[in-house]
Short mmCIF file of C-alpha atoms in Angstrom, two decimals:
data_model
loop_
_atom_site.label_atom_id
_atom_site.label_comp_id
_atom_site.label_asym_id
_atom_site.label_seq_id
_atom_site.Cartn_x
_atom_site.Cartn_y
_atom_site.Cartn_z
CA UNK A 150 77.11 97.12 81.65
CA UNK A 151 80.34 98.70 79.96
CA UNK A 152 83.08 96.49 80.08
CA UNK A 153 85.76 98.21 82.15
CA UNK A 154 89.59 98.80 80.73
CA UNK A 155 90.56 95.26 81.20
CA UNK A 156 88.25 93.87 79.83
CA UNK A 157 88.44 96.45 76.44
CA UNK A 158 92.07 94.94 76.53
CA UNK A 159 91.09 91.23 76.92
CA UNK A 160 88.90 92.02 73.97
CA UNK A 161 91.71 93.15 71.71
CA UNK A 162 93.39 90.41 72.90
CA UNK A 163 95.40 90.18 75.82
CA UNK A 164 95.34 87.18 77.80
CA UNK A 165 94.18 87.21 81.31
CA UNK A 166 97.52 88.62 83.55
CA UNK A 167 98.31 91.01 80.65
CA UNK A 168 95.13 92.18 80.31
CA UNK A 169 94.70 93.53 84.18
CA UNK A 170 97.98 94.20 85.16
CA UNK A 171 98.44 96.51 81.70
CA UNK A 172 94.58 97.83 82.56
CA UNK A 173 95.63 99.03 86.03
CA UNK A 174 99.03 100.35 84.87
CA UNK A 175 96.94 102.58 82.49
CA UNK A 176 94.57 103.42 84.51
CA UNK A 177 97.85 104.98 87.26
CA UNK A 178 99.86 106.04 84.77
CA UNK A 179 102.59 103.35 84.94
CA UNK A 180 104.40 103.28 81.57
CA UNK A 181 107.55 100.69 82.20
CA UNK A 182 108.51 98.51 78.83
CA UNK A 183 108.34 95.01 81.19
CA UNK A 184 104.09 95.92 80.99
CA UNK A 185 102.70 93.94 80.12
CA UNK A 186 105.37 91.56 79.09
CA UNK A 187 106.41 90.34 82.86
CA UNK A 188 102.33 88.40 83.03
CA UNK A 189 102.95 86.82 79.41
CA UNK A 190 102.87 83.11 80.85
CA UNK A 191 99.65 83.71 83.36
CA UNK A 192 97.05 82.44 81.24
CA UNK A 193 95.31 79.49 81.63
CA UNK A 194 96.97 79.63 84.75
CA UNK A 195 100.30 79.25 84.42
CA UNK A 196 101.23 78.67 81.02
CA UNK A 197 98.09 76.67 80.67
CA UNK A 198 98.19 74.66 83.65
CA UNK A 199 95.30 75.44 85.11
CA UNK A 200 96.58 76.78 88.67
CA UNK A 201 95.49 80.48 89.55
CA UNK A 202 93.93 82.57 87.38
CA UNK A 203 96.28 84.85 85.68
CA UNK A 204 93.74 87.88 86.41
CA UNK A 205 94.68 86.70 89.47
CA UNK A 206 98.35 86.80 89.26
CA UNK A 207 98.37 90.12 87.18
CA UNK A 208 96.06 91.90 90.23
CA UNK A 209 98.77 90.37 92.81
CA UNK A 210 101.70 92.07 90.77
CA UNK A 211 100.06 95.32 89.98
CA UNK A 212 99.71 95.61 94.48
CA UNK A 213 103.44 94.98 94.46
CA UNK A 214 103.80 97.62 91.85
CA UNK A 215 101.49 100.28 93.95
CA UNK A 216 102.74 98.88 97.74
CA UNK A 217 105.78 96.44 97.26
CA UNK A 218 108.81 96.63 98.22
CA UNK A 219 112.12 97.40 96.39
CA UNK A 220 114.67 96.76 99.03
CA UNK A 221 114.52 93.69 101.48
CA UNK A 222 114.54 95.70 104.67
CA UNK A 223 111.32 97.47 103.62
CA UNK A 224 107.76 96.61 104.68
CA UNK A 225 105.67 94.55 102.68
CA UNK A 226 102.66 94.49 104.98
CA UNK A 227 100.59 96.73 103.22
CA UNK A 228 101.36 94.94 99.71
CA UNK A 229 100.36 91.21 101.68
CA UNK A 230 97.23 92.72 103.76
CA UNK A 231 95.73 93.77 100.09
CA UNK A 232 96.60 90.51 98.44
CA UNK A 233 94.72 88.29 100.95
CA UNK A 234 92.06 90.78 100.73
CA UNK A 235 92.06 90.85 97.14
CA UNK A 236 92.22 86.85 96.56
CA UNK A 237 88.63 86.72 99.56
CA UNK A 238 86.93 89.24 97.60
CA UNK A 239 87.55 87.53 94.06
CA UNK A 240 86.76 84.11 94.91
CA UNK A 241 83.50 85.65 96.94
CA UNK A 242 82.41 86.76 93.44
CA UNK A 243 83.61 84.17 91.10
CA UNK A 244 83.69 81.29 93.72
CA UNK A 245 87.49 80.06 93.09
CA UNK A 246 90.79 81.35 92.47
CA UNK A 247 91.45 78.56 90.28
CA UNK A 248 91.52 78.44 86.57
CA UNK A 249 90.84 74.80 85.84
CA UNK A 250 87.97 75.68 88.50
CA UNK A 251 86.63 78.71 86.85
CA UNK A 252 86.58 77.62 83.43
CA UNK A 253 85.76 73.68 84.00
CA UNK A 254 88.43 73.12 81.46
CA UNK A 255 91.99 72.02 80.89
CA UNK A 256 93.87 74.25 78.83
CA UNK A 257 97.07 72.18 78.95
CA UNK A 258 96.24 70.71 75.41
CA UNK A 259 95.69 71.93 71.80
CA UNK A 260 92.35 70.22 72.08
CA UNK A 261 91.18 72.24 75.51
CA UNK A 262 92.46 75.32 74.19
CA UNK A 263 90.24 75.11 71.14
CA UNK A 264 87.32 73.77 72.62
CA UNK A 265 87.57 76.76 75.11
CA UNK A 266 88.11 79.22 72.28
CA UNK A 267 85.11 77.62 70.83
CA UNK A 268 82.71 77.71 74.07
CA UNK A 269 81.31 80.35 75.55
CA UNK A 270 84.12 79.96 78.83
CA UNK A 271 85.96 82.95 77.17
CA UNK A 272 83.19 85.08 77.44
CA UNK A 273 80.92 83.67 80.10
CA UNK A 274 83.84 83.16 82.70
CA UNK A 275 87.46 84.50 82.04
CA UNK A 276 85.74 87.95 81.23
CA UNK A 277 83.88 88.30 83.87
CA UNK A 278 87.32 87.20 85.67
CA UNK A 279 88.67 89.91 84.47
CA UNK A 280 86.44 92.35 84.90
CA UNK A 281 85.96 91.43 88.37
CA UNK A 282 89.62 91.05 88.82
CA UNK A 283 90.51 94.57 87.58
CA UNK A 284 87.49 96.37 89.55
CA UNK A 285 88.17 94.81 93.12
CA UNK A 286 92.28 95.49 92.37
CA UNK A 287 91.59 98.83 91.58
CA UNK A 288 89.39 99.64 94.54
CA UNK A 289 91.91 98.08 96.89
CA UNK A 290 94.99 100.04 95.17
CA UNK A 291 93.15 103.18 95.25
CA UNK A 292 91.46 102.81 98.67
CA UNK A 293 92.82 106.32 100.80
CA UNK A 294 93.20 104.81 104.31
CA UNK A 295 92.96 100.96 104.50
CA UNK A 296 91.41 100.04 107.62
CA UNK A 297 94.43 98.68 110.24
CA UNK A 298 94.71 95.14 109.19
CA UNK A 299 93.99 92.50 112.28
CA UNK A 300 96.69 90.20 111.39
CA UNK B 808 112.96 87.53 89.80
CA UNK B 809 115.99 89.83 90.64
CA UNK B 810 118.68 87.31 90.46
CA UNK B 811 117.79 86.34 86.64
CA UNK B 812 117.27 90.08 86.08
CA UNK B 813 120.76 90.64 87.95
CA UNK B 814 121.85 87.79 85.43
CA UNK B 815 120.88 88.94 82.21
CA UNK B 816 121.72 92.38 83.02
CA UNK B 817 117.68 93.57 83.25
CA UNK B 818 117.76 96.63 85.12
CA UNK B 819 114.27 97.98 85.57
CA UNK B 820 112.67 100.05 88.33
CA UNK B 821 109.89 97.61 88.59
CA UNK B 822 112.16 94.87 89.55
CA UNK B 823 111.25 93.24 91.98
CA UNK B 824 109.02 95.39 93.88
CA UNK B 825 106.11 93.81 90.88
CA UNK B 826 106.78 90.15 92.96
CA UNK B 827 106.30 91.21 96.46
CA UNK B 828 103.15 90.17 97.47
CA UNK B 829 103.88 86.20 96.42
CA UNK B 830 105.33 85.14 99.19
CA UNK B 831 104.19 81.84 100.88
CA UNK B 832 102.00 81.10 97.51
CA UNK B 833 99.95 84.30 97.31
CA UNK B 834 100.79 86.27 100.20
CA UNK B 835 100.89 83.66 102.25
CA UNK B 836 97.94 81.72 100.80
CA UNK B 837 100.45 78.95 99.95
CA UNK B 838 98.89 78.33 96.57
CA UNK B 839 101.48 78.45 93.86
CA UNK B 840 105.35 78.63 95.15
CA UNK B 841 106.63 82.30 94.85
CA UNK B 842 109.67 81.22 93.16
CA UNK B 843 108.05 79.17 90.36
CA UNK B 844 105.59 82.74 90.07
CA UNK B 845 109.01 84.68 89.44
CA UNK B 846 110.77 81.92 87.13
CA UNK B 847 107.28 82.70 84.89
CA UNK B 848 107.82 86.34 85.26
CA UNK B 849 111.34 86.17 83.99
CA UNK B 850 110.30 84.22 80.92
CA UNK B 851 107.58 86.54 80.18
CA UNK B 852 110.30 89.13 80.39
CA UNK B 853 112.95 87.15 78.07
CA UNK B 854 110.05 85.74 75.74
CA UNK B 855 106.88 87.37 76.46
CA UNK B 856 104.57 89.96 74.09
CA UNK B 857 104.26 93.50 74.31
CA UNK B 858 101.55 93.57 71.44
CA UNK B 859 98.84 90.80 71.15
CA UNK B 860 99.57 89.57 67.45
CA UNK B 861 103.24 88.71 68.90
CA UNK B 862 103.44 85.13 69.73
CA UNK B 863 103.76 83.82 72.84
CA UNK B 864 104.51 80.38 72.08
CA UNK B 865 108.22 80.45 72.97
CA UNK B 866 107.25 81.63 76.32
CA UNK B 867 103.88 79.24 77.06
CA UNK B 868 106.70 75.70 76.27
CA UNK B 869 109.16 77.26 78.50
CA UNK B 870 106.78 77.61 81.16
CA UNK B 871 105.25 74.67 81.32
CA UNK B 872 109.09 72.69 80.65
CA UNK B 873 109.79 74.57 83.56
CA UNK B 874 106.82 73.70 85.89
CA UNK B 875 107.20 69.96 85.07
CA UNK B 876 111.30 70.20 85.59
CA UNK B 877 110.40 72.30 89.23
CA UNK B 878 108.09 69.50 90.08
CA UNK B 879 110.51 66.72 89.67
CA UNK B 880 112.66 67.86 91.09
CA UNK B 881 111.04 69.54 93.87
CA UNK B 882 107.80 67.08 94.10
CA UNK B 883 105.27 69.81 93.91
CA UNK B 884 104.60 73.19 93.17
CA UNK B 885 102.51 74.29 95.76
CA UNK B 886 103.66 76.14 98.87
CA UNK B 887 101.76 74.29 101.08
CA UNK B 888 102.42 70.81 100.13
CA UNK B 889 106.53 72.33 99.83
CA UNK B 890 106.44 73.78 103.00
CA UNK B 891 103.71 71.33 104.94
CA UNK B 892 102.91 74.58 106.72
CA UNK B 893 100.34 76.61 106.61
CA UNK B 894 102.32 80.89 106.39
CA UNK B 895 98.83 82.13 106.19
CA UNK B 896 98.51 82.74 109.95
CA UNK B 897 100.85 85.10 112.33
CA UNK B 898 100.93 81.76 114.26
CA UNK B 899 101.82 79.75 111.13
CA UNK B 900 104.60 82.16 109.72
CA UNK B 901 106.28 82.21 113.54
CA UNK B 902 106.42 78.26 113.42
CA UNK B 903 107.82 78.67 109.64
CA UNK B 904 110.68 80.90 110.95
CA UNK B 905 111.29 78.96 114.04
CA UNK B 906 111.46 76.07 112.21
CA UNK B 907 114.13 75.12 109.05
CA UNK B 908 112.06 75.08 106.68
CA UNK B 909 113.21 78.26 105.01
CA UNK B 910 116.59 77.18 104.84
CA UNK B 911 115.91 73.45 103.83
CA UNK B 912 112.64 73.86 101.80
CA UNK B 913 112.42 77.51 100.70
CA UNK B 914 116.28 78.07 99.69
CA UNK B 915 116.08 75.16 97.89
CA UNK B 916 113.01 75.90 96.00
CA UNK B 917 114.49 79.01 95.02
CA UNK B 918 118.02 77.27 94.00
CA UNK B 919 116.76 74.91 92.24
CA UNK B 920 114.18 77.69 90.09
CA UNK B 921 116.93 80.01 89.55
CA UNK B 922 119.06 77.30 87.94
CA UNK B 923 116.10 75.97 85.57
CA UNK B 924 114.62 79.13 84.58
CA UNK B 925 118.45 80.19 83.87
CA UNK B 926 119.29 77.41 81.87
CA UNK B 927 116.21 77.34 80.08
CA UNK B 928 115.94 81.03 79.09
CA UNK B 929 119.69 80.94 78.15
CA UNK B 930 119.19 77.65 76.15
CA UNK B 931 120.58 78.78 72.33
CA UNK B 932 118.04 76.56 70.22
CA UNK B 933 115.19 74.91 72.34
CA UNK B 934 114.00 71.33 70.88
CA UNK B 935 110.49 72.14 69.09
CA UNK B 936 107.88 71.53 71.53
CA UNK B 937 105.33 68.65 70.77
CA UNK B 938 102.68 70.45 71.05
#
């Protein structure tokens, strides 16, 4: 199969938040000078701690970017409703939301960031992450007329 | 997010509309707090990469001084284990508001961020990381 944007990006690489979030700022036509910077840290979870993915995280800002809010008093239900929706559908597929999960690996060190970069996690998991990651995000964002959420 | 954009005079029209879904973890999921998501945002920000030969050292040790500064101070970084609710519910995020957990958990969590991602973003020379 063609690996999608993100994953061309992850290639060249960009780390896991970077990767998405810049994918799915491309692919709308977002040009802002804090993209990709703002999803530096999400990799390995947060700065390598193993918590959510940062495909993860990067998805979850790009819906704020699409349906957040900018003022307080606006509604954020929309931006939420897609989040939780998001987070089901990628841990139907990849079976966790977790990095140290995921990848079966703790990226805290010097020594489990080599022996990832020397495995085939990189390729075999956080790839797929992203891939995954950017599809479902990009569906969701794009999607004309959400069913009415339940909740 | 804002208030250390506010701070270092980042004015962007992304800010903070890109943080609005992690609220209660991840939209309520109550995975990772919201304010320890935005205190990694605004490093990435200060110290992250535009271009993927840049390094993002600088950024990674800040992150994780911050996460294990948050954590001792705050016990945890989870929502749920902050909170000891569960905000992914209608049910669960009426208790939350009916209760004061906002003002004696929440505030806090974001006091006590806002202060440590200030002081370490605004830190002139860093100590070299061990690692």
């Amino acid at each position: 199969m063609e690996p999608n944007r993100a994953q061309q990006l992850a290639a060249q690489g960009y780390s896991s938040g970077r990767a998405v979030l810049l994918a799915v700022c491309q692919e709308l036509g977002i040009e802002n000078e804090a993209i990709p910077k703002i999803a530096t840290a999400f990799a390995g979870g947060i700065g390598g701690r193993g918590d959510v993915c940062g495909s993860v995280v990067g998805s979850v800002m790009a819906i704020g970017l699409r349906h957040g809010q900018q003022e307080p008093w606006q509604q954020c239900d929309k931006a939420y409703a897609l989040a939780q929706e998001f987070c089901r559908r990628f841990e139907q597929e990849m079976g966790s939301l977790c990095c140290r999960e995921l990848t079966g690996m703790d990226l805290s060190t010097p020594e489990g960031r080599k022996a990832h970069m020397s495995s085939d996690v990189p390729i075999r998991v956080c790839l797929r992450a992203i891939g995954t990651a950017f599809d479902v995000v990009m569906e969701l964002i794009e999607r004309p007329d959400p069913p009415a959420a339940d909740d | 997010l804002l208030a250390v954009c506010q701070e270092l005079g980042i004015e962007n029209e992304v800010i903070p509309r890109v943080a609005t879904a992690f609220g209660g973890g991840i939209a309520g999921r109550g995975d990772v707090c919201g304010t320890v998501v935005g205190s990694t945002m605004a490093i990435g920000l200060r110290y992250g990469r535009e271009e993927s030969w840049q390094p993002r050292d600088k950024a990674y040790a800040l992150t994780q001084e911050f996460c294990q500064r948050f954590e001792e101070e705050m016990g945890t970084l989870s929502c749920r284990e902050l909170t000891g609710m569960d905000l992914s519910t209608p049910e669960g995020q009426k208790a939350f508001y009916a209760s004061d957990v906002p003002i004696r958990v929440c505030l806090r969590a974001g006091g006590t961020a806002f202060r440590l991602v200030m002081e370490l973003i605004e830190r002139p020379d860093p100590p070299a990381a061990d690692d």
